[in-house]
Tab-separated table of C-alpha atoms in Angstrom:
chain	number	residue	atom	x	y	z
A	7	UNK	CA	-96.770	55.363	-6.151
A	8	UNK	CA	-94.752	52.263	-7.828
A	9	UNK	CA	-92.026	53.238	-4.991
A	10	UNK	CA	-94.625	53.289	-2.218
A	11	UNK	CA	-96.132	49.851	-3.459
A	12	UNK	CA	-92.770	48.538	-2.917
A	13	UNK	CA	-92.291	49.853	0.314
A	14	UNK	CA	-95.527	48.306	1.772
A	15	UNK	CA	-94.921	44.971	-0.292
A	16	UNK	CA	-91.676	44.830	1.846
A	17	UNK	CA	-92.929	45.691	5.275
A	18	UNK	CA	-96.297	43.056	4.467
A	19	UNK	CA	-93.577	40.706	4.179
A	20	UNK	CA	-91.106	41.169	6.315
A	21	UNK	CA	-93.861	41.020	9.201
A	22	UNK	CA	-94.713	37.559	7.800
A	23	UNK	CA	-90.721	36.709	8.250
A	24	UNK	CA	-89.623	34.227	10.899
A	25	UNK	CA	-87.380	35.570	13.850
A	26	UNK	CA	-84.837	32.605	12.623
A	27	UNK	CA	-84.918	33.773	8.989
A	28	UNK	CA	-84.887	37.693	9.968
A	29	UNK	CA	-81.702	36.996	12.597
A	30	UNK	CA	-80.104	34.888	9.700
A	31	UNK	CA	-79.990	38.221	7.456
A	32	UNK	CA	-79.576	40.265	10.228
A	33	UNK	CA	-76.473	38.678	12.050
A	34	UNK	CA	-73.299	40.416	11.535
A	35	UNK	CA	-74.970	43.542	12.658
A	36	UNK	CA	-74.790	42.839	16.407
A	37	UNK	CA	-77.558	42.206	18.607
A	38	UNK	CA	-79.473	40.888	15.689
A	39	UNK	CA	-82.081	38.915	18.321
A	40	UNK	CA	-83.138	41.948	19.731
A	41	UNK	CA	-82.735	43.798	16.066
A	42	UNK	CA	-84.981	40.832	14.472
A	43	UNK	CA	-87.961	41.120	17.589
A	44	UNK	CA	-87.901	45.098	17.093
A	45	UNK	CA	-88.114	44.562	13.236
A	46	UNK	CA	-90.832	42.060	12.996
A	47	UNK	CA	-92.813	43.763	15.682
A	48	UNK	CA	-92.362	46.935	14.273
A	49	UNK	CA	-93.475	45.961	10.542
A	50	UNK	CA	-96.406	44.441	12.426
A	51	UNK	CA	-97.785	47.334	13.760
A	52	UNK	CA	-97.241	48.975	10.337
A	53	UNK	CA	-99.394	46.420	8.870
A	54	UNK	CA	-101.997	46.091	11.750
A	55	UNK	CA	-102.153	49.972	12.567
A	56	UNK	CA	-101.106	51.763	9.690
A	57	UNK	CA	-102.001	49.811	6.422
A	58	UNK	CA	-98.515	48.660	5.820
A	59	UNK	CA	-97.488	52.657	5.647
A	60	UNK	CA	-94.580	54.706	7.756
A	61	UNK	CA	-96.184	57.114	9.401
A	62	UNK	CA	-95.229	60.984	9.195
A	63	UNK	CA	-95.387	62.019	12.695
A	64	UNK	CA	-92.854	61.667	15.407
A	65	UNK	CA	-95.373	60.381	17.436
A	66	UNK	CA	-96.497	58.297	15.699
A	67	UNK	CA	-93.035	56.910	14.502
A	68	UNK	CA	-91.440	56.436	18.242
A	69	UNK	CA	-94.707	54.415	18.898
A	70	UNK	CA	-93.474	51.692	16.694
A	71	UNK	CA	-91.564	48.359	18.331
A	72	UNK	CA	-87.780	49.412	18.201
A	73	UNK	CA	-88.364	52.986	16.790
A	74	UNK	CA	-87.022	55.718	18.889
A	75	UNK	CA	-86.541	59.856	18.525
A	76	UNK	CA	-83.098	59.193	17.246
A	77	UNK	CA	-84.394	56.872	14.708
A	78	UNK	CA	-87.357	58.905	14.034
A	79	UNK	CA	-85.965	61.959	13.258
């Protein structure tokens, strides 16, 4: 549960992150604009639609901004 409480304490906040702050951390990755929109929209709709949890299903998962099967599975 501790674990879990972490988990959603980090997605509540990273969907309250800027796009400048999140591409700041994000840079040296590549493609960290596009990276930083997927992230923040898809810890949004973990917040707005799922209580700030991952969801189980692959449905469910490849729903999510930025989230596809690969990344699902």
């Amino acid at each position: 549960e501790e674990v879990e409480e972490g988990v959603r304490e980090f997605i509540e906040d990273l969907a309250e992150a800027s796009p400048l702050e999140l591409e700041a951390l994000i840079h040296s990755t590549g493609f960290y604009r596009n990276k930083a929109r997927s992230l923040l929209g898809m810890a949004q709709a973990l917040v707005d639609d799922h209580r700030g949890e991952v969801p189980h299903t692959m449905r469910e998962l490849v729903a999510l901004p930025g989230v596809g099967r690969k990344t699902a599975n």
